[in-house]
Structures are given as structure tokens and as C-alpha cells.
Coordinates of C-alpha atoms in Angstrom, one line a residue:
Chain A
X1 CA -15.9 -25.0 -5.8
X2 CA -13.7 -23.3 -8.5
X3 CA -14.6 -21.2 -10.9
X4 CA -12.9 -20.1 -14.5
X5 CA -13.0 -16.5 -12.9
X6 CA -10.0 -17.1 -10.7
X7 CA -7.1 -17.2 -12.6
X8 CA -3.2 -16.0 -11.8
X9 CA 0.1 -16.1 -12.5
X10 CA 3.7 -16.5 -11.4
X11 CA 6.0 -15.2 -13.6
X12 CA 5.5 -14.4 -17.1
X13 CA 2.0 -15.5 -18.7
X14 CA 2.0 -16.9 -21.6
X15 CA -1.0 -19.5 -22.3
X16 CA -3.2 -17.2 -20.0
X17 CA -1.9 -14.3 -21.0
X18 CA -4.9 -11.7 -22.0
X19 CA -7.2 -13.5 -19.9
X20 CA -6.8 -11.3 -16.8
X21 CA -9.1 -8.5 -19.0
X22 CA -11.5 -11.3 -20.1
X23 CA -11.9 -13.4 -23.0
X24 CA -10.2 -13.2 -25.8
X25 CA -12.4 -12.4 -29.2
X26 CA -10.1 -12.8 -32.6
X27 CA -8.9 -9.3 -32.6
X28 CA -7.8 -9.2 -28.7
X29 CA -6.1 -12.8 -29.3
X30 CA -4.5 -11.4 -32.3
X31 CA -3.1 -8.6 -31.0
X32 CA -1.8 -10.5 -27.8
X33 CA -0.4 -13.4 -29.6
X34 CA 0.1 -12.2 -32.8
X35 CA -0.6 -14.1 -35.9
X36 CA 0.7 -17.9 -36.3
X37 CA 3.0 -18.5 -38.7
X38 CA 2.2 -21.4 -41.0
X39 CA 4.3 -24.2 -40.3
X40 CA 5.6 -27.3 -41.6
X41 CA 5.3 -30.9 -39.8
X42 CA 8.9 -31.3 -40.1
X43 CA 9.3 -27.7 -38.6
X44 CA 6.8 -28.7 -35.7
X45 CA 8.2 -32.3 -34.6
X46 CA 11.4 -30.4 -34.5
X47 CA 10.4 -27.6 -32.1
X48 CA 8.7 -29.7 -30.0
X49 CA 11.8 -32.3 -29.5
X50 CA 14.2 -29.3 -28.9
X51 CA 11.9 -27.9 -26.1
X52 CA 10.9 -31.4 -24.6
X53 CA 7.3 -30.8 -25.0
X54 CA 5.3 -33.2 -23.3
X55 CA 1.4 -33.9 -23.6
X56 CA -0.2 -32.1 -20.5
X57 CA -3.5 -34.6 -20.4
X58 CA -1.8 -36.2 -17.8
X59 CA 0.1 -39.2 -19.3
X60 CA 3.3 -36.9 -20.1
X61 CA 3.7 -38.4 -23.4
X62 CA 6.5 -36.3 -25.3
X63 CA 4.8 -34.7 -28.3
X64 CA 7.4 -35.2 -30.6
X65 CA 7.3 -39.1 -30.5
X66 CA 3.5 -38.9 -31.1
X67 CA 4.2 -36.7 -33.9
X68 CA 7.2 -39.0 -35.7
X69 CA 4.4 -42.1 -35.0
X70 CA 2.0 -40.8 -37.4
X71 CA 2.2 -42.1 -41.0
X72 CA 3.7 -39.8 -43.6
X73 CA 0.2 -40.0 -45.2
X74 CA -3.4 -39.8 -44.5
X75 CA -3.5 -38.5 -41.2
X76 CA -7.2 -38.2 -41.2
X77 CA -8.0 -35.7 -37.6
X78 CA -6.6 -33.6 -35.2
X79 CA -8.5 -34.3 -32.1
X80 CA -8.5 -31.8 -29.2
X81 CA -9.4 -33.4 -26.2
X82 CA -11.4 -31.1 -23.5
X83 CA -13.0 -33.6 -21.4
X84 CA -11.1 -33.0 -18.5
X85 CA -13.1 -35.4 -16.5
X86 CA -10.5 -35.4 -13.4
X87 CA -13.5 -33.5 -11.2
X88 CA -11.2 -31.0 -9.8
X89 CA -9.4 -30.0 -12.9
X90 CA -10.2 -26.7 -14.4
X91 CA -7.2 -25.4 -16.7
X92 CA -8.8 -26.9 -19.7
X93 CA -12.3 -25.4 -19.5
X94 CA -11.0 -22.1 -18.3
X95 CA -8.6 -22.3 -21.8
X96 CA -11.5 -22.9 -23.9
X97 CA -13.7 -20.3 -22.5
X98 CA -11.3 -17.5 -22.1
X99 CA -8.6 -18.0 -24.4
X100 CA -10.5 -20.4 -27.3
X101 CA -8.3 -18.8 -30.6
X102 CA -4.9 -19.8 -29.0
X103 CA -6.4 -23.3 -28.6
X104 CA -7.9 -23.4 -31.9
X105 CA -4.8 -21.7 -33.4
X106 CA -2.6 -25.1 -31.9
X107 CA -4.9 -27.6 -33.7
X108 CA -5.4 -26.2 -36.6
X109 CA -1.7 -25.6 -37.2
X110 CA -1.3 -28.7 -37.0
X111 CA -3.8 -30.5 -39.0
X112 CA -2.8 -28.1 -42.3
X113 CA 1.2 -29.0 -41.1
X114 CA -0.4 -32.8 -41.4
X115 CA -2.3 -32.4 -43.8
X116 CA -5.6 -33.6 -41.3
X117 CA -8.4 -32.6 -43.1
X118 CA -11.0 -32.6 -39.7
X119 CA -10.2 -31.1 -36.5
X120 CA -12.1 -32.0 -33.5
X121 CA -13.1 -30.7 -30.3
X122 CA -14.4 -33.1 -27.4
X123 CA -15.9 -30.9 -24.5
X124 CA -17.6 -31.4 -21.7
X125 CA -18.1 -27.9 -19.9
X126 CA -21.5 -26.4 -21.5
X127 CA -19.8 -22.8 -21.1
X128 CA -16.5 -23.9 -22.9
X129 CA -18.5 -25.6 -26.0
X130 CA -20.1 -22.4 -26.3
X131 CA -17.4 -20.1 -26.1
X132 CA -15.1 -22.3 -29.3
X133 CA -18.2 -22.1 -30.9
X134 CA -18.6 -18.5 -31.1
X135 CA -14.5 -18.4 -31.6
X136 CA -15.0 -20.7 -34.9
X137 CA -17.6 -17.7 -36.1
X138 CA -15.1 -15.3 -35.8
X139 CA -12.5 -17.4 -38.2
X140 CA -11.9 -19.5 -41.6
X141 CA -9.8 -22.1 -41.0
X142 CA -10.7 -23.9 -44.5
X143 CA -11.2 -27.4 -42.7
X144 CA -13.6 -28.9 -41.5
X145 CA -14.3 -28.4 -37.4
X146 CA -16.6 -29.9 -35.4
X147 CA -17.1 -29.2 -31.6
X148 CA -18.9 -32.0 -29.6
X149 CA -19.8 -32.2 -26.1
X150 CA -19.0 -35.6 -24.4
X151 CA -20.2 -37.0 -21.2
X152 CA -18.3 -36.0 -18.0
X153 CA -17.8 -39.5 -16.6
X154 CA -14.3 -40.3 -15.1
X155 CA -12.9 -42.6 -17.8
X156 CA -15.0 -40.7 -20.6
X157 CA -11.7 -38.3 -20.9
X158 CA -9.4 -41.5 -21.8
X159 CA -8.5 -41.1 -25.3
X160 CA -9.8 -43.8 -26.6
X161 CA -12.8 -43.3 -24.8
X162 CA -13.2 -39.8 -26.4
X163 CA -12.7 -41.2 -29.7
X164 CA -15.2 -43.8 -29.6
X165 CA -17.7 -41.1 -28.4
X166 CA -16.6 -38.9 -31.4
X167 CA -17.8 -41.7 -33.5
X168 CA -21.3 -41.9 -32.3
X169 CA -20.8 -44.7 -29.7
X170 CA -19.9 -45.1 -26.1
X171 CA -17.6 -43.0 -24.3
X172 CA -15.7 -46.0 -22.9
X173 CA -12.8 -47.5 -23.7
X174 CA -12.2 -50.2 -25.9
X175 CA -11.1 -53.8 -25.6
X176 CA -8.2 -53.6 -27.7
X177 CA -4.9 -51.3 -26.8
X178 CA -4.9 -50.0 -30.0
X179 CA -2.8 -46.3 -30.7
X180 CA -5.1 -43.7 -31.8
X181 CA -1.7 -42.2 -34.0
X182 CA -2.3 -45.9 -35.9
X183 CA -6.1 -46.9 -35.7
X184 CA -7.6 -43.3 -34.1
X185 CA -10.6 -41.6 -35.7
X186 CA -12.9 -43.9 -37.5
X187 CA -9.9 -46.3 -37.5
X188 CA -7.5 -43.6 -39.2
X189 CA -4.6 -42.4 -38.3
X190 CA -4.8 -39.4 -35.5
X191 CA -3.2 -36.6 -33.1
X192 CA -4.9 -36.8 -30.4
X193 CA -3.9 -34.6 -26.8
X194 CA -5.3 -32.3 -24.2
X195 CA -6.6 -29.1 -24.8
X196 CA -3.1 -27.4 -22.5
X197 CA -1.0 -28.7 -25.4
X198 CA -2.0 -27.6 -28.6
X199 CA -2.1 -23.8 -26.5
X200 CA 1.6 -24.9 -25.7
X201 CA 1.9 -26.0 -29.4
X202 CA 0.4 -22.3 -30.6
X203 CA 3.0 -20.3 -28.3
X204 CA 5.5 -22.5 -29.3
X205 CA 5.1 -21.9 -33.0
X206 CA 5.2 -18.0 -32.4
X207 CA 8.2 -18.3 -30.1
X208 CA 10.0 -20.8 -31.3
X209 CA 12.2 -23.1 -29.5
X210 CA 14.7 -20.4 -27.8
X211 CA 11.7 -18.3 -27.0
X212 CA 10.2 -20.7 -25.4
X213 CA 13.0 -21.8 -23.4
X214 CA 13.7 -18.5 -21.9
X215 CA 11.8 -19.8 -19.1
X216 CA 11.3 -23.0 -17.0
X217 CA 13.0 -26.2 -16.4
X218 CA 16.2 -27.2 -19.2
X219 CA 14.6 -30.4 -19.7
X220 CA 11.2 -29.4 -20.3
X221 CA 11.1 -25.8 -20.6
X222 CA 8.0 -23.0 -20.9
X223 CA 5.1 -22.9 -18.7
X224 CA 2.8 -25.1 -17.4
X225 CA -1.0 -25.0 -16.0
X226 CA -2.1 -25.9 -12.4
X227 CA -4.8 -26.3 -10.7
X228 CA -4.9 -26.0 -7.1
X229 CA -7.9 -26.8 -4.3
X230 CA -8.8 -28.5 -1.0
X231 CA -7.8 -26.8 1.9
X232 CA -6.8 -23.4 0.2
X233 CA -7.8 -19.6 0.6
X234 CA -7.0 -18.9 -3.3
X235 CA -8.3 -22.0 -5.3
X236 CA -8.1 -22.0 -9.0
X237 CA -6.1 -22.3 -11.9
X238 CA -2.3 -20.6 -12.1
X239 CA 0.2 -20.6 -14.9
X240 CA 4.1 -21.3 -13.6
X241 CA 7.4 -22.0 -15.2
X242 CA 7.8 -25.5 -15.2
X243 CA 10.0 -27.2 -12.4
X244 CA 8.5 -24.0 -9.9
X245 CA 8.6 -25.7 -6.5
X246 CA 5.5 -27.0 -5.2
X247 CA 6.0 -24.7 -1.6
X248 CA 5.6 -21.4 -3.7
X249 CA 2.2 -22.1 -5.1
X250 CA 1.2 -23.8 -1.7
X251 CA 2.1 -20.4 -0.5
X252 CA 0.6 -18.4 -3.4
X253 CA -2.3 -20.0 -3.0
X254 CA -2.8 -19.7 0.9
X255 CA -2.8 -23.4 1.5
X256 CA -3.0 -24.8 5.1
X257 CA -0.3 -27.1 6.2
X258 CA -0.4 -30.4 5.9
X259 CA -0.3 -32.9 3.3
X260 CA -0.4 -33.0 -0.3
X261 CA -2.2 -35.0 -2.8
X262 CA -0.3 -34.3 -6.5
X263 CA -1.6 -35.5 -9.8
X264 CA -5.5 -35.6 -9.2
X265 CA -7.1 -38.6 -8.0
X266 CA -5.3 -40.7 -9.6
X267 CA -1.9 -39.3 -8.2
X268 CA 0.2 -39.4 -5.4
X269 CA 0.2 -38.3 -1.6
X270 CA 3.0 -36.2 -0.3
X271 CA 3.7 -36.1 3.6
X272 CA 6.7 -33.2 3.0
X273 CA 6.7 -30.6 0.3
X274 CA 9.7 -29.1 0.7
X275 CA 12.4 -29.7 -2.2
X276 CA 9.0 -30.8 -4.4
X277 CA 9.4 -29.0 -7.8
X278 CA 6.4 -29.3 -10.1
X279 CA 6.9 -31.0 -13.4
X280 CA 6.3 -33.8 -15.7
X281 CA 5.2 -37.0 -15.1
X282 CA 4.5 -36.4 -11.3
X283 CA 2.8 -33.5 -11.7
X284 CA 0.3 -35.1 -14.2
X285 CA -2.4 -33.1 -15.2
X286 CA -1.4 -30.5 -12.7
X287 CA -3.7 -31.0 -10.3
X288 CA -2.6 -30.0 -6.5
X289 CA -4.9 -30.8 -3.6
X290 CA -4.1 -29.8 -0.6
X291 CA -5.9 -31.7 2.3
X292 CA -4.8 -29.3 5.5
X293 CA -4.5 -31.0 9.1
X294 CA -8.3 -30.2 10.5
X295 CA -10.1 -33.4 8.7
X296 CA -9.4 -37.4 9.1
X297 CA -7.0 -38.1 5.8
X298 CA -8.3 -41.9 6.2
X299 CA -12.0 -40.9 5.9
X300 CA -11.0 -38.2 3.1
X301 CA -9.7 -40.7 1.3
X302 CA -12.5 -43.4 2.0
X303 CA -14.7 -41.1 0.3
X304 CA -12.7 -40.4 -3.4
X305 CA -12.7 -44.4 -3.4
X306 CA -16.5 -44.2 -3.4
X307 CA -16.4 -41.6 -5.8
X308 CA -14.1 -43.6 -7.9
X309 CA -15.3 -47.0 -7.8
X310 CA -18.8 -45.2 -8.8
X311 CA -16.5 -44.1 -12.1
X312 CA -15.8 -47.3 -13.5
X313 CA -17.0 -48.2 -16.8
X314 CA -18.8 -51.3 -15.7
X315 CA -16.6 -52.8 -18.4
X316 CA -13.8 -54.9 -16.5
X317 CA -14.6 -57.3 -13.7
X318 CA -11.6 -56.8 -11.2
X319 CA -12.4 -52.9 -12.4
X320 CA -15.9 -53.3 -10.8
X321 CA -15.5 -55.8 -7.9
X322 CA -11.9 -54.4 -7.2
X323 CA -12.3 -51.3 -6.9
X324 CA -15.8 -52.0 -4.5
X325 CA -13.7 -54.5 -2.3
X326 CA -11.4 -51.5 -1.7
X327 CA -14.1 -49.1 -0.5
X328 CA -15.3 -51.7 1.6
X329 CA -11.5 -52.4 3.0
X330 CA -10.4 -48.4 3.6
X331 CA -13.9 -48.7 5.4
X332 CA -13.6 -51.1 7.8
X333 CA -9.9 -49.5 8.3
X334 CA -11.2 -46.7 9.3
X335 CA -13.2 -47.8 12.2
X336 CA -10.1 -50.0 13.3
X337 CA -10.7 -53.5 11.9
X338 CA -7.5 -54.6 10.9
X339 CA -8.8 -57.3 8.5
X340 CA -9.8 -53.9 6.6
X341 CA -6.1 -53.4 6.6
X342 CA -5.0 -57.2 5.3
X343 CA -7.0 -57.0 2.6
X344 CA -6.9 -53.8 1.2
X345 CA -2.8 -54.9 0.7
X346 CA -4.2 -58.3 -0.9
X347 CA -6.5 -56.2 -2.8
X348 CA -4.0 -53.3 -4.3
X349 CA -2.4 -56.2 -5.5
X350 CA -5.3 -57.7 -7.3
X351 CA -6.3 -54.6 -9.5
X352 CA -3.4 -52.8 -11.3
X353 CA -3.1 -54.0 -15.2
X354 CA -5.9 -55.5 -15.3
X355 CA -8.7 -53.6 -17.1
X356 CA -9.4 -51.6 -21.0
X357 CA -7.8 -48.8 -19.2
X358 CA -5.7 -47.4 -16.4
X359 CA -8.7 -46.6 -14.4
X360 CA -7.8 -49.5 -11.6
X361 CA -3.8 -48.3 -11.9
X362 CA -4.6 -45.0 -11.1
X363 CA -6.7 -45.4 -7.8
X364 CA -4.5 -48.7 -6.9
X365 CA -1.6 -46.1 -7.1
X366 CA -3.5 -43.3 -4.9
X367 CA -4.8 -46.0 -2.3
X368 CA -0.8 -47.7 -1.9
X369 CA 0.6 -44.1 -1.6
X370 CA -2.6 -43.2 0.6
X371 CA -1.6 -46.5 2.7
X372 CA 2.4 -45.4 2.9
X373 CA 2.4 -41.7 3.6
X374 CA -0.3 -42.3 6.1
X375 CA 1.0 -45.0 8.1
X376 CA 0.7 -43.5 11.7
X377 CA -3.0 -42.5 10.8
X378 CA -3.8 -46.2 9.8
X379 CA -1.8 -47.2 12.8
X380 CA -4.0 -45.0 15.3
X381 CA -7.2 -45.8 13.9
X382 CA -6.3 -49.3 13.6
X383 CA -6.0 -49.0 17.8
X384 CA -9.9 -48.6 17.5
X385 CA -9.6 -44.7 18.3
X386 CA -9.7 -43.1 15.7
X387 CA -7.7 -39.9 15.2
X388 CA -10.8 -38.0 16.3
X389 CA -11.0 -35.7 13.6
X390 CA -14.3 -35.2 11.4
X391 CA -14.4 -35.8 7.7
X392 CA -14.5 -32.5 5.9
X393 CA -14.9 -33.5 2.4
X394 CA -12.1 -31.1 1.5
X395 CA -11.0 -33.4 -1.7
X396 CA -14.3 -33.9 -3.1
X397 CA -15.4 -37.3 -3.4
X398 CA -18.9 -38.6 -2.5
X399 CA -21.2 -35.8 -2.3
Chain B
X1 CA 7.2 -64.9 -28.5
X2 CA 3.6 -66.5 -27.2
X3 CA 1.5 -65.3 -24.0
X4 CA -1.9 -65.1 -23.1
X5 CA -3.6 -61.6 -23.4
X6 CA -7.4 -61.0 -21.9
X7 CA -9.8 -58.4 -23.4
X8 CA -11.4 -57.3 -19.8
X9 CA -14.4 -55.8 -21.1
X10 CA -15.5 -59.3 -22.5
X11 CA -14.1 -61.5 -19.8
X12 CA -17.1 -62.4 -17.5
X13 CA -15.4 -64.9 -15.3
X14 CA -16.7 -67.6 -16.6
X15 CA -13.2 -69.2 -15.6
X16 CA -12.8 -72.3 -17.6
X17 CA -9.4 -70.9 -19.0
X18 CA -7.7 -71.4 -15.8
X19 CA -9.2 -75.1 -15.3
X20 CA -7.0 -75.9 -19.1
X21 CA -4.3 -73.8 -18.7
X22 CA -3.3 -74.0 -14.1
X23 CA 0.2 -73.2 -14.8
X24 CA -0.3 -70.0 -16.9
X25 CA -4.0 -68.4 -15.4
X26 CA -5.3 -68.7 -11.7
X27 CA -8.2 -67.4 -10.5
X28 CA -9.0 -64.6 -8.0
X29 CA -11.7 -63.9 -5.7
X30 CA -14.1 -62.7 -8.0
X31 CA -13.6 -65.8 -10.5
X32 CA -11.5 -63.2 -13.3
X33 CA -8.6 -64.7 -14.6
X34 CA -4.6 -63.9 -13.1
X35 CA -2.2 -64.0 -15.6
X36 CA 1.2 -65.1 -15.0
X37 CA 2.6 -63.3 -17.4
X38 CA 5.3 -65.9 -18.8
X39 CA 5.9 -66.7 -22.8
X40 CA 4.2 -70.0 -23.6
X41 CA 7.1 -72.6 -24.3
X42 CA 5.9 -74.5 -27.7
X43 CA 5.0 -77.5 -25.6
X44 CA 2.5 -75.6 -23.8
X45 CA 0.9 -74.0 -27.2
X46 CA -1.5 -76.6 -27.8
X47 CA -3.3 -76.3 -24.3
X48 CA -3.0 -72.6 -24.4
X49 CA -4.7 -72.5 -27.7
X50 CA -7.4 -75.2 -26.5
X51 CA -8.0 -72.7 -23.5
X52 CA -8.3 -69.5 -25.9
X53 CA -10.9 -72.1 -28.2
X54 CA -12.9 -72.9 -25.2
X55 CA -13.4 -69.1 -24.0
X56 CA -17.1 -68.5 -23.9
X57 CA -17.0 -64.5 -23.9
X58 CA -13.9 -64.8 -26.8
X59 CA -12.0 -62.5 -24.2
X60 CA -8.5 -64.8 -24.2
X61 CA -6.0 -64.7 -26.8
X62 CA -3.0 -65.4 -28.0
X63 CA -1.0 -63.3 -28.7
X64 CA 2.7 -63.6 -30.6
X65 CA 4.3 -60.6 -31.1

């Protein structure tokens, strides 16, 4: 289990930076980051298209695009979104608890560069809720901010799903694929990202596009936030230039080796990681789990099925009976029936595009990378044998 | 620019969409509708709109973007 307390860096630290000596009250933040300029919209959609910023929720979307998609009017909330429901991400709680003003700076910002007159906060760490609320104390932001803790189910951090909870109804998402930039907050206009970008968003505004680029990738430049866990000696949360390849935090970070599962649980498995650099989309919400050689990769990933499946909304029907047919079909794999096999193919198939949200896409793409990268596993427990090695539980999952 | 859209959290798999419309919706294991995905040709509009009509759960439409 990770906690907020372990937290490094390779290279220069710039969103953590401070938060090796703590948290960061308003006159520690202010005299690590300086003051933020006040800018205009047109000043921050163009800084964020020269740096490439990209949204760091997981979905990659580039920040400037969201930004030229808002109406030149009555953009009615900024909404930071803390929900980080992926169970094994912890760069957005340990943000809000250590370094809450540089988050807080990044929204609010914006919302006087939009003209928003509400920011709000969707958490769902108790620790991190208090920590912005002591932060909003300590300032006068002249607007009006609201934190609110939201439940920590899986697809309660989809934005939509945060929204409608920030409304007073279900954290789950709607029906309709509306775009919360068009019909967001209470049907209004909205900016809506994850908590890592508006911290991004606050350094950026200090440093300003060259600044910022003096470090990373060309195409998306700066740092990014990672969090790292499974079979590792150094879990937790580390700040690298973007594009840093994936060996050197493996490395950093004391990992055992063996495969790699990037993106969280809705991400990809990696067999090799050298030549991997870490970066936008892939990378996702910058979760790295390593899964080591001494557990049984099939039965490790049996079990974040269960876990997953037990996440669905209960909304969509191939969501629900999808996503239960595939525990059932990784199952049976497992112990060598190769029906398992046949339909678990038929199956992954059956469940991507088809639900309120990209729940069912996300684990159909873990399970079909699970199924190629691990082909010789499926192959030698499909022999009836097994590959005789326990199941740890290194990746979380069913507790 | 017709096709068929489904709102999943209302569809129930009732499946009478894919008895009126065979050529456009199938149905899978579980009774939930399989799109095909194509644009409805104008000849096809009236049974695609009889289909969206008869949804019990109001979960099909028709979309023409």
C-alpha cells in the first residue's frame, strides 16, 4: 500500500517541488513558486498549444482544444477533478494534500481568465478534502469555491460521472455523450480536468512556454507525475521529464523483472521495457505496475477482472453481463479449459463501445493485451498444468 | 446521414428492435442489441423509425447528424 509520504524525483521538480519538507501552507508555496501572474484566456490557450499540454486524467486530451471549445461567453465552472478512482493511483491526492495552493492557484487562474464565476473541487481522499480546505482559509480568491467529496467507485472519476455527482445526483455516467465544455455544470458550459493539470497549468503560467520547455519531450514538454507499484522496493509517486524511459524508473524504483502493466487497469501489458519512454496517451494517468516473475500473471489478472466487473455502474447491460462472462472465461482459462479461452476472444469482442462510458473499453483493452503479451502462459495453463506459480495479489484486485 | 444510436443505461434487452430492424441490430447472448453500424439508406428509414417507436425502455434513436 502507498502512502502520500513517499514521494521523489528525477530531475528537476517542479509540481512537487517544496513537498520534500512537507506541505505547503500559503507563505511556503509562495515563496517556492512565487506569485501567479494574472492571465488572460487568450494568453492561456496560447501557452498551452505552444507546450503541447495535454490533460493528465488519463484521456490525454490536449488542453488547448478544450480551452478553444468553450463558448466566448458564460463559462459557468471550473471543475477540478480529484477523484482519482483508478485504486492504485496516488499523484492526485498526494497534490492536494501536500502542495494544495499550486492546484488551487491553476483553477482559479483560469476561472477569472474565463470569467467562471464557481470553481469546484471533486475529492475523494478524506485527508486531501481537508488539506484544500484549510488551503482555501489561508486565501481570497473572490469566487465562489466549493470542495466536495465524491464516492471512490471506479467509474465515479469519469467526468461526467463527477459532474452529475456535483449536482446532487448519482456519480454515474449519463446516457447521453454530451461534452461537459458544451452542457457541463448544471448544463453550462465547463473546464473540467484532473487535478495534475491545473498544477501543470499554475507552473506553466509562472514559467511560461520556454520555461517550461527547458525540460522533457519536444512534443510535449515539462514534467509529468507517476505512480509506480506491484512488485517494487520504492512504491509511490515520482515526478519525471516527460518521454523519461520507462527502464530508469523501473530501476529507480527497485522493481523486479518481469513484466509491465502501463496505464492503470485499464491500460496495457508490456512483455519488454526496453526502448519504452513514458509519455502521453500510453502512459495515461501514469500509472506503472510492475507484476515481477514470482506470481501466476493469468491468476493476477483473473483477479483485477473481478475487481473490475464489481466496478461497473450497473447501468449498461453488455457492461454488467460482459464484463461477468469474462471473469468467468479468464477463470476457466486458468485451470486449462480451453472453452475459457474461445470465449473470452468471442467475448472481448462483444463489450468495447457499447456502454455510457469507456468502462467496458478499458478492461476489454487490458484483457486482449493480457491475452497477447501472455500467450505462452495461456498456452501452458491451457496444457492443464498450470505454470505452478501462486497468486500473489501483487496488482491489487479482489481483496 | 441516418444510424441507429442506443442509450445503454436504458436499454434492458427487451430486444424487439432487432425483430423490425434484422439487417441493421442483432442480438447477442445476453438479449442487448449489436449495432451494425451502417447509415440507414432512405428506404430503410421508415422501419428504422418504426423500431425506435416501438422501444419499450426509449433507449433507440435516431440519430442524423
Amino acid at each position: 500500500m502507498i502512502t502520500v509520504d513517499d514521494t521523489r524525483v528525477i530531475g528537476e521538480a517542479r509540481v512537487l517541488a517544496g513537498t520534500d519538507q512537507g506541505r505547503l501552507d500559503l507563505l511556503r508555496h509562495r515563496s517556492t513558486h512565487g506569485s501567479l501572474p494574472a492571465l488572460t484566456r487568450d494568453d492561456y490557450t496560447k501557452l498551452c498549444e505552444a507546450v503541447g499540454l495535454r490533460g493528465r486524467g488519463g484521456a490525454a486530451f490536449p488542453v488547448a482544444l478544450k480551452l478553444q471549445d468553450l463558448p466566448a461567453r458564460g463559462v459557468e465552472a471550473v471543475v477540478v477533478n480529484g477523484s482519482e478512482s483508478e485504486p492504485v493511483s496516488r499523484k492526485d491526492r498526494l497534490l492536494l494534500t501536500r502542495s494544495p495552493h499550486l492546484v488551487l492557484d491553476g483553477a482559479v487562474g483560469l476561472a477569472h481568465a474565463l470569467g467562471a464565476p464557481h470553481v469546484l473541487i471533486a475529492v475523494h481522499d478524506a485527508r486531501a478534502a481537508t488539506s484544500v480546505r484549510e488551503a482555501l482559509m489561508e486565501r481570497d480568491d473572490r469566487l465562489a469555491i466549493e470542495v466536495q467529496e465524491t464516492p471512490g467507485r471506479f467509474v465515479a472519476g469519469e467526468a461526467r460521472a463527477v459532474l452529475s455527482a456535483l449536482e446532487g445526483g448519482a456519480a454515474v455516467p449519463p446516457g447521453r455523450r454530451v461534452l461537459p465544455t458544451r452542457k457541463g455544470y448544471h448544463r453550462r458550459p465547463t473546464f473540467l480536468s484532473n487535478v495534475e493539470t491545473f498544477a501543470q497549468l499554475a507552473v506553466l503560467a509562472r514559467l511560461g512556454s520556454r520555461g517550461f520547455s527547458s525540460t522533457g519531450l519536444i512534443s510535449e514538454p515539462g514534467t509529468q507525475l507517476l505512480t509506480i507499484d506491484g512488485a517494487v522496493r520504492r512504491p509511490g509517486v515520482i515526478e519525471t521529464p516527460t518521454g523519461v524511459p520507462l527502464d530508469t524508473v523501473l530501476q529507480y524504483s527497485g522493481a523486479q523483472a518481469g513484466p509491465v502493466l502501463l496505464g492503470g487497469y485499464h491500460g496495457r501489458w508490456l512483455q519488454r521495457t526496453e526502448g519504452v519512454t513514458l509519455q502521453r496517451p500510453e502512459v495515461s494517468a501514469g500509472i506503472i505496475l510492475a507484476l515481477g516473475s514470482d506470481t501466476c500473471p493469468l491468476g493476477e489478472i483473473t483477479r483485477v477482472t473481478q475487481w473490475l466487473s464489481s466496478q461497473s455502474a450497473g447501468q449498461c447491460g453488455p457492461c454488467v453481463f460482459g464484463l461477468a462472462a469474462l471473469v468467468d472465461d479468464f477463470a476457466r482459462l486458468t485451470v486449462g479449459d480451453p472453452q475459457g479461452w474461445h470465449d473470452a476472444h468471442r467475448h472481448l469482442g462483444l463489450v468495447p463501445g457499447r456502454g455510457a462510458c469507456a468502462h467496458p473499453d478499458g478492461t476489454a483493452r487490458f484483457l486482449t493485451s493480457a491475452l497477447e503479451e501472455f500467450d505462452d502462459d495461456v498456452q501452458h495453463h491451457l496444457t492443464g498444468q498450470g505454470c505452478g506459480r501462486p497468486v500473489l495479489g501483487v496488482l491489487g484486485g479482489t481483496r | 446521414m441516418n444510424k441507429l444510436e442506443i442509450d445503454w443505461t436504458r436499454c434492458d434487452g427487451h430486444g424487439l428492435c432487432a425483430g423490425l430492424v434484422p439487417d441493421d441490430i442483432l442480438l447477442d447472448e445476453w438479449g442487448f442489441p449489436v449495432l451494425r453500424g451502417r447509415e440507414i439508406t432512405a428506404g430503410e428509414l421508415s422501419d428504422a423509425r418504426r423500431a425506435v417507436l416501438a422501444c419499450p425502455a426509449l433507449a433507440l434513436r435516431l440519430n442524423n447528424r
